[in-house]
Amino acid sequence: MADKSKDVSSIYSPIAKMNLRTKTLLTIGLTVFILVAVVITSLFINSADITTNFNAMNQAPSFEHLFGTDWMGRDMFTRTMKGLGLSVQIGAGASILSSVIAIILAFVGSINSKLDSFIAWLVDLFLSVPHILLIILISIGLGGGAFGVTMGVALTHWTSLTRILRAEIKQINTSEFVKLSQRFGKSKIWIAKKHILPLVITQIIVGTILIFPHAIMHEASVTFLGFGLSPHEPAIGIILSESMKYLATGNWWLALFPGLALLIIVLLFDIAGENIKKLLDPTSANE
Amino acid sequence: MDQKYIIGIIAVLLIAVIGGALFMSGSGTPARADNELVVAAFSHGGEPEAGFDPMYGWGDRGEPLIQSTLMKMNRNMTYQNDLATSWKANDDFTEYTVNIRDGVKFTDNTTLDAEDVAFSYNQAKTTGEAVDLSTMDNATAVDKNTVKFTLNKPDSTFSDKLLYVGIVPSDSYNNETYGTNPVGSGPFKFVQWDKGQQVILEKNPDYYGKQPEFDKLTILFQQNEASFNSAKNHELDIAAVPLAYANETIDGYHAFLSESLDVRGISLPVQNNTGETNEDGVALGNNITADKSIREALNYGISRENISKGALNGVGVPNYDGISHLLPWYNKEAAIKDGDIDKAKDILKKGGWEDTDGDGIVEKDGVKASINLYYPSDASERQAIAVAVAEQAKEIGIEVNATGSNWDEMDTIKFTDPIVWGFGSTDPITMWGEYYSDQAGVGYNNPALVNNSAVDAHIDKAMSEPREASYAEWSDVSWDGTTGISPKGDAAWLWVSEIRYTYFVDDSLDISEDTFKLQPHGGDAFGNIYDWTRVSSLNETS
């Protein structure tokens, strides 16, 4: 009876009643909902509609302008939302592309040992050069802009996923059922499709989602440094680098809110990724 | 796990940057003595790439400091002798004779004579990187103290060229090393150049003219927010900052908004793009702006007053033809009643432009009235103008895509797409470069590709008349009652506003605002450095 107060709270708290699976699902649902909402909102914002208002320059956050206004009187909330949407889109493009690269390389590596060691060497090579440098080089090489950044990020983020997939595939290739299929004369492609792919699909999905935060961060950093998107696009990196000019005059809101928003988006992707991993690969939930 | 690290690092950085900015209050004590000047105000912080060589443009719009020039110009636009003791031109302005001072020494103790002057001018013409000497055939030393300039056509503006070429020693000049180790006869002598950071100059005790009060001058190559921050930390005497900071305040400093001759305007190429290119292979012409009704609609529809008040922080002065109101050849007739959206729409309609698909943008023969407008993204006032023009143009049915860029990129589209330019100087020859037909598509000249025989005739006539008598003729280039480059005539440009140069000056320093030189486009603050004084000790003020 002494524990009654505890029991009361747990009976009336719906979250406490859920099992881990439901909680995971709920977390995934919520994060995905927010992310989708951000992207959809940003799609409805036309950059041409983020108009200047020189009567409302450099205003601190208020209910009218949640994130304040910039030096041309533009509403920072709208600009930030648009920028986040842009970041997520570029992140999506880059993540999917780099996953595709990772998948292709991992499967190519399983064909023979020479190719395999070549790919292992390639992974080491790319990992040994700092990401940001490579991204800047590739981005400039491809003429900058959204295309340059997307390719830059995509061509540098496939390494870790390739490593994981390569290890997995190696392990699967040594298993009994693969050996059996081989003896039955099944082709390598058949084995890859029927035996390997279903077993690594979890890794691919989780891997892709977990590249997202990196991709978004790197896009923002490269753009911030001036090697990414053009300066008239409302990307988060642009907003942050512009805000640097006005921090000296005390306009802290120009950097704080867009920066925090970026951080939250990245965190959300991370949470979503980790939870999806728990769901698809239950053994990892015990790690 | 490593994304957690990244997130952590970003969070810490974010807090550090904002925290740093918030708590970075000006608490530093000045590290300089009263007889030393530290400024971040040379041409708004830009570093001369080729060093301090007048043959490669050092001082071609202002005061070269290390070298001296034949003449100087006062704030009221009269000439003042410097190295020169007198000058005269022949009747048709094809020959100029200049007498120079006796006994002037370079800082390497060699004597400056007419040879050096002639050499400097011939060399500057050869490099082509300094002030435009295209009308000069050659310069020759007649005797030790007399230089003769022979021109290839009448040019009454040539006397202005006597202002902007610093004289270098002909015996020791080497175009590869001079820029990093300059020798001259100016008020200061070169001590040291820390590339990317600063140049240190020392007073030249042998200078023949009025000695500046300061023994040491350090010019920091800091721009924009960097120089603003240095001022906040009391690290310098003068900081040149972007116009957007004009309304800020810094303890111990006062803002000085210098009037300038610098006008911001947008080129609207009047030619069709037919695939023609200039010598360097840069394409010429724009099929949208070649239609006069588009150019007129923009000129009448855009409110310059709004932009001057808003985008330019209230310190802009509306301008219609690129000639500052401070210049004697300013043309009042160029002004129009703008901001008239109905009139602009009417012009478009008469020109055959109509919105047929209901998207708010007019079309003609299936072509949308859509133009790209480029600006260098590091110039915030140009960005503000571009964005404001784009927004206003939308109301009259013209789509303007304001696009941030850099000069490498803009060099390839400077004669096809509108760009937010800056032009203006005390030398009327600027107008020849901007508007003369044979200058279309040459270097950065005549980007609107103006080709108007009446304009050419006015320029030719003005160049053959005595300078002061020629002002009326120069005005006629803008609008002569029937034609011109201004909105009533060709409307070849959308000139928007004169700007001011914004400086924060330490309260201990008096930079003699009465004699402060009129600032041309790209000018510097040093024109009257001889008159600057420290009115109170630095330690008292901070």
PDB file of C-alpha atoms in Angstrom, chain B residues 197-424:
ATOM      1  CA  GLN B 197      47.089  41.944 -43.061  1.00  0.00           C
ATOM      2  CA  GLN B 198      48.521  45.437 -43.093  1.00  0.00           C
ATOM      3  CA  VAL B 199      51.015  47.911 -44.501  1.00  0.00           C
ATOM      4  CA  ILE B 200      53.113  50.124 -42.264  1.00  0.00           C
ATOM      5  CA  LEU B 201      54.250  53.569 -43.403  1.00  0.00           C
ATOM      6  CA  GLU B 202      56.440  56.141 -41.702  1.00  0.00           C
ATOM      7  CA  LYS B 203      56.520  59.889 -42.084  1.00  0.00           C
ATOM      8  CA  ASN B 204      58.882  61.036 -44.830  1.00  0.00           C
ATOM      9  CA  PRO B 205      60.946  63.791 -43.162  1.00  0.00           C
ATOM     10  CA  ASP B 206      62.153  65.074 -46.547  1.00  0.00           C
ATOM     11  CA  TYR B 207      58.655  65.591 -47.925  1.00  0.00           C
ATOM     12  CA  TYR B 208      58.460  68.972 -49.657  1.00  0.00           C
ATOM     13  CA  GLY B 209      54.819  69.734 -48.853  1.00  0.00           C
ATOM     14  CA  LYS B 210      52.805  70.139 -45.672  1.00  0.00           C
ATOM     15  CA  GLN B 211      53.964  67.507 -43.202  1.00  0.00           C
ATOM     16  CA  PRO B 212      51.297  65.260 -41.720  1.00  0.00           C
ATOM     17  CA  GLU B 213      51.073  65.315 -37.931  1.00  0.00           C
ATOM     18  CA  PHE B 214      51.536  61.577 -37.550  1.00  0.00           C
ATOM     19  CA  ASP B 215      54.861  59.740 -37.507  1.00  0.00           C
ATOM     20  CA  LYS B 216      53.481  56.333 -38.361  1.00  0.00           C
ATOM     21  CA  LEU B 217      50.525  55.168 -40.401  1.00  0.00           C
ATOM     22  CA  THR B 218      49.315  51.581 -40.322  1.00  0.00           C
ATOM     23  CA  ILE B 219      46.678  50.577 -42.838  1.00  0.00           C
ATOM     24  CA  LEU B 220      44.860  47.382 -41.916  1.00  0.00           C
ATOM     25  CA  PHE B 221      43.296  45.422 -44.757  1.00  0.00           C
ATOM     26  CA  GLN B 222      40.162  44.627 -42.843  1.00  0.00           C
ATOM     27  CA  GLN B 223      36.761  44.789 -44.391  1.00  0.00           C
ATOM     28  CA  ASN B 224      33.181  45.070 -43.282  1.00  0.00           C
ATOM     29  CA  GLU B 225      32.460  43.431 -39.940  1.00  0.00           C
ATOM     30  CA  ALA B 226      36.157  42.873 -39.240  1.00  0.00           C
ATOM     31  CA  SER B 227      36.919  46.579 -39.233  1.00  0.00           C
ATOM     32  CA  PHE B 228      33.721  47.265 -37.289  1.00  0.00           C
ATOM     33  CA  ASN B 229      34.861  44.781 -34.641  1.00  0.00           C
ATOM     34  CA  SER B 230      38.316  46.329 -34.500  1.00  0.00           C
ATOM     35  CA  ALA B 231      36.696  49.692 -33.860  1.00  0.00           C
ATOM     36  CA  LYS B 232      34.596  48.165 -31.100  1.00  0.00           C
ATOM     37  CA  ASN B 233      37.813  46.921 -29.544  1.00  0.00           C
ATOM     38  CA  HIS B 234      39.376  50.388 -29.909  1.00  0.00           C
ATOM     39  CA  GLU B 235      42.165  48.978 -32.043  1.00  0.00           C
ATOM     40  CA  LEU B 236      42.077  51.657 -34.713  1.00  0.00           C
ATOM     41  CA  ASP B 237      41.380  55.283 -35.500  1.00  0.00           C
ATOM     42  CA  ILE B 238      39.206  54.979 -38.582  1.00  0.00           C
ATOM     43  CA  ALA B 239      37.113  52.043 -39.709  1.00  0.00           C
ATOM     44  CA  ALA B 240      35.381  51.991 -43.064  1.00  0.00           C
ATOM     45  CA  VAL B 241      32.202  49.930 -42.741  1.00  0.00           C
ATOM     46  CA  PRO B 242      29.307  49.018 -45.032  1.00  0.00           C
ATOM     47  CA  LEU B 243      26.378  51.390 -45.286  1.00  0.00           C
ATOM     48  CA  ALA B 244      24.241  48.889 -43.379  1.00  0.00           C
ATOM     49  CA  TYR B 245      26.154  49.796 -40.199  1.00  0.00           C
ATOM     50  CA  ALA B 246      25.507  53.516 -40.571  1.00  0.00           C
ATOM     51  CA  ASN B 247      23.007  53.613 -37.737  1.00  0.00           C
ATOM     52  CA  GLU B 248      25.166  51.741 -35.233  1.00  0.00           C
ATOM     53  CA  THR B 249      27.025  53.440 -32.419  1.00  0.00           C
ATOM     54  CA  ILE B 250      30.408  52.621 -30.940  1.00  0.00           C
ATOM     55  CA  ASP B 251      31.607  54.112 -27.659  1.00  0.00           C
ATOM     56  CA  GLY B 252      34.447  56.536 -28.209  1.00  0.00           C
ATOM     57  CA  TYR B 253      33.771  56.813 -31.948  1.00  0.00           C
ATOM     58  CA  HIS B 254      31.603  59.002 -34.099  1.00  0.00           C
ATOM     59  CA  ALA B 255      30.091  57.950 -37.391  1.00  0.00           C
ATOM     60  CA  PHE B 256      31.166  60.010 -40.382  1.00  0.00           C
ATOM     61  CA  LEU B 257      29.066  59.633 -43.499  1.00  0.00           C
ATOM     62  CA  SER B 258      31.251  61.037 -46.222  1.00  0.00           C
ATOM     63  CA  GLU B 259      29.551  62.349 -49.325  1.00  0.00           C
ATOM     64  CA  SER B 260      30.721  60.492 -52.386  1.00  0.00           C
ATOM     65  CA  LEU B 261      30.555  60.736 -56.143  1.00  0.00           C
ATOM     66  CA  ASP B 262      29.861  57.022 -56.184  1.00  0.00           C
ATOM     67  CA  VAL B 263      26.545  56.223 -57.847  1.00  0.00           C
ATOM     68  CA  ARG B 264      24.926  52.797 -57.941  1.00  0.00           C
ATOM     69  CA  GLY B 265      23.066  51.886 -61.077  1.00  0.00           C
ATOM     70  CA  ILE B 266      21.993  48.959 -63.174  1.00  0.00           C
ATOM     71  CA  SER B 267      23.096  48.512 -66.764  1.00  0.00           C
ATOM     72  CA  LEU B 268      20.287  47.615 -69.162  1.00  0.00           C
ATOM     73  CA  PRO B 269      21.988  46.521 -72.407  1.00  0.00           C
ATOM     74  CA  VAL B 270      20.254  48.274 -75.294  1.00  0.00           C
ATOM     75  CA  GLN B 271      21.406  45.763 -77.925  1.00  0.00           C
ATOM     76  CA  ASN B 272      19.891  42.441 -78.831  1.00  0.00           C
ATOM     77  CA  ASN B 273      21.987  39.405 -78.125  1.00  0.00           C
ATOM     78  CA  THR B 274      22.744  38.247 -81.634  1.00  0.00           C
ATOM     79  CA  GLY B 275      25.657  36.039 -80.700  1.00  0.00           C
ATOM     80  CA  GLU B 276      28.118  38.876 -81.198  1.00  0.00           C
ATOM     81  CA  THR B 277      31.035  38.942 -78.784  1.00  0.00           C
ATOM     82  CA  ASN B 278      33.756  41.422 -77.875  1.00  0.00           C
ATOM     83  CA  GLU B 279      37.482  40.833 -78.354  1.00  0.00           C
ATOM     84  CA  ASP B 280      37.710  38.660 -75.269  1.00  0.00           C
ATOM     85  CA  GLY B 281      34.815  36.481 -76.432  1.00  0.00           C
ATOM     86  CA  VAL B 282      32.333  37.915 -73.933  1.00  0.00           C
ATOM     87  CA  ALA B 283      28.802  37.901 -75.385  1.00  0.00           C
ATOM     88  CA  LEU B 284      27.031  41.220 -75.964  1.00  0.00           C
ATOM     89  CA  GLY B 285      23.384  42.215 -75.642  1.00  0.00           C
ATOM     90  CA  ASN B 286      20.182  41.176 -73.941  1.00  0.00           C
ATOM     91  CA  ASN B 287      16.965  40.432 -75.812  1.00  0.00           C
ATOM     92  CA  ILE B 288      14.667  41.633 -73.022  1.00  0.00           C
ATOM     93  CA  THR B 289      16.347  44.905 -72.075  1.00  0.00           C
ATOM     94  CA  ALA B 290      16.955  45.712 -75.753  1.00  0.00           C
ATOM     95  CA  ASP B 291      13.234  46.514 -75.830  1.00  0.00           C
ATOM     96  CA  LYS B 292      13.019  50.161 -74.858  1.00  0.00           C
ATOM     97  CA  SER B 293       9.630  49.808 -73.172  1.00  0.00           C
ATOM     98  CA  ILE B 294      11.170  47.428 -70.612  1.00  0.00           C
ATOM     99  CA  ARG B 295      13.938  49.909 -69.807  1.00  0.00           C
ATOM    100  CA  GLU B 296      11.511  52.821 -69.593  1.00  0.00           C
ATOM    101  CA  ALA B 297       9.034  50.886 -67.474  1.00  0.00           C
ATOM    102  CA  LEU B 298      11.780  50.053 -64.987  1.00  0.00           C
ATOM    103  CA  ASN B 299      12.987  53.651 -64.897  1.00  0.00           C
ATOM    104  CA  TYR B 300       9.511  55.070 -64.303  1.00  0.00           C
ATOM    105  CA  GLY B 301       8.182  52.235 -62.141  1.00  0.00           C
ATOM    106  CA  ILE B 302      11.001  51.869 -59.614  1.00  0.00           C
ATOM    107  CA  SER B 303      10.881  54.277 -56.697  1.00  0.00           C
ATOM    108  CA  ARG B 304      14.414  55.536 -56.109  1.00  0.00           C
ATOM    109  CA  GLU B 305      13.182  57.463 -53.104  1.00  0.00           C
ATOM    110  CA  ASN B 306      12.037  54.223 -51.455  1.00  0.00           C
ATOM    111  CA  ILE B 307      15.359  52.528 -52.088  1.00  0.00           C
ATOM    112  CA  SER B 308      17.358  55.512 -50.828  1.00  0.00           C
ATOM    113  CA  LYS B 309      15.287  55.607 -47.674  1.00  0.00           C
ATOM    114  CA  GLY B 310      14.976  51.884 -47.093  1.00  0.00           C
ATOM    115  CA  ALA B 311      17.648  49.766 -48.644  1.00  0.00           C
ATOM    116  CA  LEU B 312      20.286  52.472 -48.272  1.00  0.00           C
ATOM    117  CA  ASN B 313      19.476  53.264 -44.669  1.00  0.00           C
ATOM    118  CA  GLY B 314      18.122  56.721 -45.434  1.00  0.00           C
ATOM    119  CA  VAL B 315      21.458  58.102 -46.641  1.00  0.00           C
ATOM    120  CA  GLY B 316      21.075  57.514 -50.364  1.00  0.00           C
ATOM    121  CA  VAL B 317      20.347  60.342 -52.796  1.00  0.00           C
ATOM    122  CA  PRO B 318      18.141  59.361 -55.758  1.00  0.00           C
ATOM    123  CA  ASN B 319      20.030  59.570 -59.029  1.00  0.00           C
ATOM    124  CA  TYR B 320      18.880  59.258 -62.615  1.00  0.00           C
ATOM    125  CA  ASP B 321      21.968  59.400 -64.818  1.00  0.00           C
ATOM    126  CA  GLY B 322      25.018  58.339 -62.829  1.00  0.00           C
ATOM    127  CA  ILE B 323      26.222  61.923 -62.324  1.00  0.00           C
ATOM    128  CA  SER B 324      26.436  62.850 -58.676  1.00  0.00           C
ATOM    129  CA  HIS B 325      24.602  66.050 -57.685  1.00  0.00           C
ATOM    130  CA  LEU B 326      27.938  67.316 -56.314  1.00  0.00           C
ATOM    131  CA  LEU B 327      29.511  67.498 -59.760  1.00  0.00           C
ATOM    132  CA  PRO B 328      29.387  70.717 -61.772  1.00  0.00           C
ATOM    133  CA  TRP B 329      28.008  68.881 -64.786  1.00  0.00           C
ATOM    134  CA  TYR B 330      25.080  67.478 -62.813  1.00  0.00           C
ATOM    135  CA  ASN B 331      21.944  67.676 -64.952  1.00  0.00           C
ATOM    136  CA  LYS B 332      18.725  68.551 -63.137  1.00  0.00           C
ATOM    137  CA  GLU B 333      16.706  67.758 -66.248  1.00  0.00           C
ATOM    138  CA  ALA B 334      17.612  64.082 -65.980  1.00  0.00           C
ATOM    139  CA  ALA B 335      15.260  63.655 -63.026  1.00  0.00           C
ATOM    140  CA  ILE B 336      11.857  62.119 -63.669  1.00  0.00           C
ATOM    141  CA  LYS B 337       8.847  61.430 -61.519  1.00  0.00           C
ATOM    142  CA  ASP B 338       9.413  57.783 -60.738  1.00  0.00           C
ATOM    143  CA  GLY B 339       7.690  55.183 -58.576  1.00  0.00           C
ATOM    144  CA  ASP B 340       4.758  55.521 -60.965  1.00  0.00           C
ATOM    145  CA  ILE B 341       3.479  51.967 -61.330  1.00  0.00           C
ATOM    146  CA  ASP B 342       0.521  52.919 -63.527  1.00  0.00           C
ATOM    147  CA  LYS B 343       2.734  54.770 -65.960  1.00  0.00           C
ATOM    148  CA  ALA B 344       5.177  51.862 -66.054  1.00  0.00           C
ATOM    149  CA  LYS B 345       2.377  49.405 -66.780  1.00  0.00           C
ATOM    150  CA  ASP B 346       1.086  51.700 -69.460  1.00  0.00           C
ATOM    151  CA  ILE B 347       4.497  51.867 -71.117  1.00  0.00           C
ATOM    152  CA  LEU B 348       4.693  48.074 -71.133  1.00  0.00           C
ATOM    153  CA  LYS B 349       1.244  47.783 -72.623  1.00  0.00           C
ATOM    154  CA  LYS B 350       2.042  50.244 -75.378  1.00  0.00           C
ATOM    155  CA  GLY B 351       5.218  48.345 -76.069  1.00  0.00           C
ATOM    156  CA  GLY B 352       3.216  45.179 -76.647  1.00  0.00           C
ATOM    157  CA  TRP B 353       3.973  43.497 -73.317  1.00  0.00           C
ATOM    158  CA  GLU B 354       0.935  41.932 -71.724  1.00  0.00           C
ATOM    159  CA  ASP B 355       0.283  39.366 -69.053  1.00  0.00           C
ATOM    160  CA  THR B 356      -1.490  36.655 -71.021  1.00  0.00           C
ATOM    161  CA  ASP B 357      -1.023  33.676 -68.707  1.00  0.00           C
ATOM    162  CA  GLY B 358      -2.046  35.434 -65.505  1.00  0.00           C
ATOM    163  CA  ASP B 359       1.209  34.863 -63.581  1.00  0.00           C
ATOM    164  CA  GLY B 360       1.707  38.567 -62.938  1.00  0.00           C
ATOM    165  CA  ILE B 361       4.646  38.776 -65.353  1.00  0.00           C
ATOM    166  CA  VAL B 362       4.154  40.323 -68.790  1.00  0.00           C
ATOM    167  CA  GLU B 363       5.004  38.559 -72.033  1.00  0.00           C
ATOM    168  CA  LYS B 364       5.555  39.605 -75.626  1.00  0.00           C
ATOM    169  CA  ASP B 365       5.613  37.149 -78.538  1.00  0.00           C
ATOM    170  CA  GLY B 366       5.697  34.318 -76.026  1.00  0.00           C
ATOM    171  CA  VAL B 367       8.786  35.629 -74.244  1.00  0.00           C
ATOM    172  CA  LYS B 368       8.501  36.408 -70.552  1.00  0.00           C
ATOM    173  CA  ALA B 369       9.842  39.760 -69.299  1.00  0.00           C
ATOM    174  CA  SER B 370      12.340  38.062 -67.044  1.00  0.00           C
ATOM    175  CA  ILE B 371      15.874  39.295 -66.451  1.00  0.00           C
ATOM    176  CA  ASN B 372      18.701  38.299 -64.146  1.00  0.00           C
ATOM    177  CA  LEU B 373      20.232  41.040 -62.055  1.00  0.00           C
ATOM    178  CA  TYR B 374      23.690  40.298 -60.678  1.00  0.00           C
ATOM    179  CA  TYR B 375      25.488  41.879 -57.750  1.00  0.00           C
ATOM    180  CA  PRO B 376      28.793  41.086 -56.033  1.00  0.00           C
ATOM    181  CA  SER B 377      27.609  39.310 -52.918  1.00  0.00           C
ATOM    182  CA  ASP B 378      30.194  40.924 -50.653  1.00  0.00           C
ATOM    183  CA  ALA B 379      28.730  44.395 -51.265  1.00  0.00           C
ATOM    184  CA  SER B 380      25.687  44.572 -49.027  1.00  0.00           C
ATOM    185  CA  GLU B 381      24.376  47.887 -50.393  1.00  0.00           C
ATOM    186  CA  ARG B 382      24.371  46.453 -53.916  1.00  0.00           C
ATOM    187  CA  GLN B 383      22.546  43.400 -52.660  1.00  0.00           C
ATOM    188  CA  ALA B 384      19.951  45.599 -50.960  1.00  0.00           C
ATOM    189  CA  ILE B 385      19.459  47.598 -54.165  1.00  0.00           C
ATOM    190  CA  ALA B 386      19.156  44.449 -56.287  1.00  0.00           C
ATOM    191  CA  VAL B 387      16.627  42.847 -53.963  1.00  0.00           C
ATOM    192  CA  ALA B 388      14.591  46.048 -53.623  1.00  0.00           C
ATOM    193  CA  VAL B 389      14.536  46.588 -57.404  1.00  0.00           C
ATOM    194  CA  ALA B 390      13.470  42.975 -57.921  1.00  0.00           C
ATOM    195  CA  GLU B 391      10.571  43.372 -55.522  1.00  0.00           C
ATOM    196  CA  GLN B 392       9.399  46.645 -57.034  1.00  0.00           C
ATOM    197  CA  ALA B 393       9.754  45.364 -60.604  1.00  0.00           C
ATOM    198  CA  LYS B 394       7.443  42.490 -59.807  1.00  0.00           C
ATOM    199  CA  GLU B 395       4.657  44.988 -59.165  1.00  0.00           C
ATOM    200  CA  ILE B 396       4.931  46.393 -62.661  1.00  0.00           C
ATOM    201  CA  GLY B 397       5.050  42.940 -64.189  1.00  0.00           C
ATOM    202  CA  ILE B 398       8.761  42.450 -64.816  1.00  0.00           C
ATOM    203  CA  GLU B 399      10.520  39.511 -63.228  1.00  0.00           C
ATOM    204  CA  VAL B 400      13.968  40.402 -61.936  1.00  0.00           C
ATOM    205  CA  ASN B 401      16.004  37.588 -60.438  1.00  0.00           C
ATOM    206  CA  ALA B 402      18.450  39.170 -58.026  1.00  0.00           C
ATOM    207  CA  THR B 403      21.481  36.907 -58.081  1.00  0.00           C
ATOM    208  CA  GLY B 404      24.482  37.130 -55.798  1.00  0.00           C
ATOM    209  CA  SER B 405      27.745  36.477 -57.565  1.00  0.00           C
ATOM    210  CA  ASN B 406      31.428  37.379 -57.766  1.00  0.00           C
ATOM    211  CA  TRP B 407      33.469  39.252 -60.368  1.00  0.00           C
ATOM    212  CA  ASP B 408      34.991  36.105 -61.867  1.00  0.00           C
ATOM    213  CA  GLU B 409      31.504  34.953 -62.741  1.00  0.00           C
ATOM    214  CA  MET B 410      30.180  38.392 -63.632  1.00  0.00           C
ATOM    215  CA  ASP B 411      33.066  39.030 -66.027  1.00  0.00           C
ATOM    216  CA  THR B 412      31.512  36.487 -68.356  1.00  0.00           C
ATOM    217  CA  ILE B 413      28.021  38.038 -68.331  1.00  0.00           C
ATOM    218  CA  LYS B 414      28.781  41.723 -67.751  1.00  0.00           C
ATOM    219  CA  PHE B 415      27.584  42.756 -71.228  1.00  0.00           C
ATOM    220  CA  THR B 416      24.558  40.480 -71.456  1.00  0.00           C
ATOM    221  CA  ASP B 417      22.950  40.708 -68.047  1.00  0.00           C
ATOM    222  CA  PRO B 418      22.124  43.710 -65.885  1.00  0.00           C
ATOM    223  CA  ILE B 419      24.616  44.229 -63.050  1.00  0.00           C
ATOM    224  CA  VAL B 420      24.522  46.615 -60.102  1.00  0.00           C
ATOM    225  CA  TRP B 421      27.512  48.850 -60.893  1.00  0.00           C
ATOM    226  CA  GLY B 422      29.260  51.656 -59.091  1.00  0.00           C
ATOM    227  CA  PHE B 423      30.655  54.584 -61.087  1.00  0.00           C
ATOM    228  CA  GLY B 424      31.611  58.165 -60.425  1.00  0.00           C
TER     229      GLY B 424
END
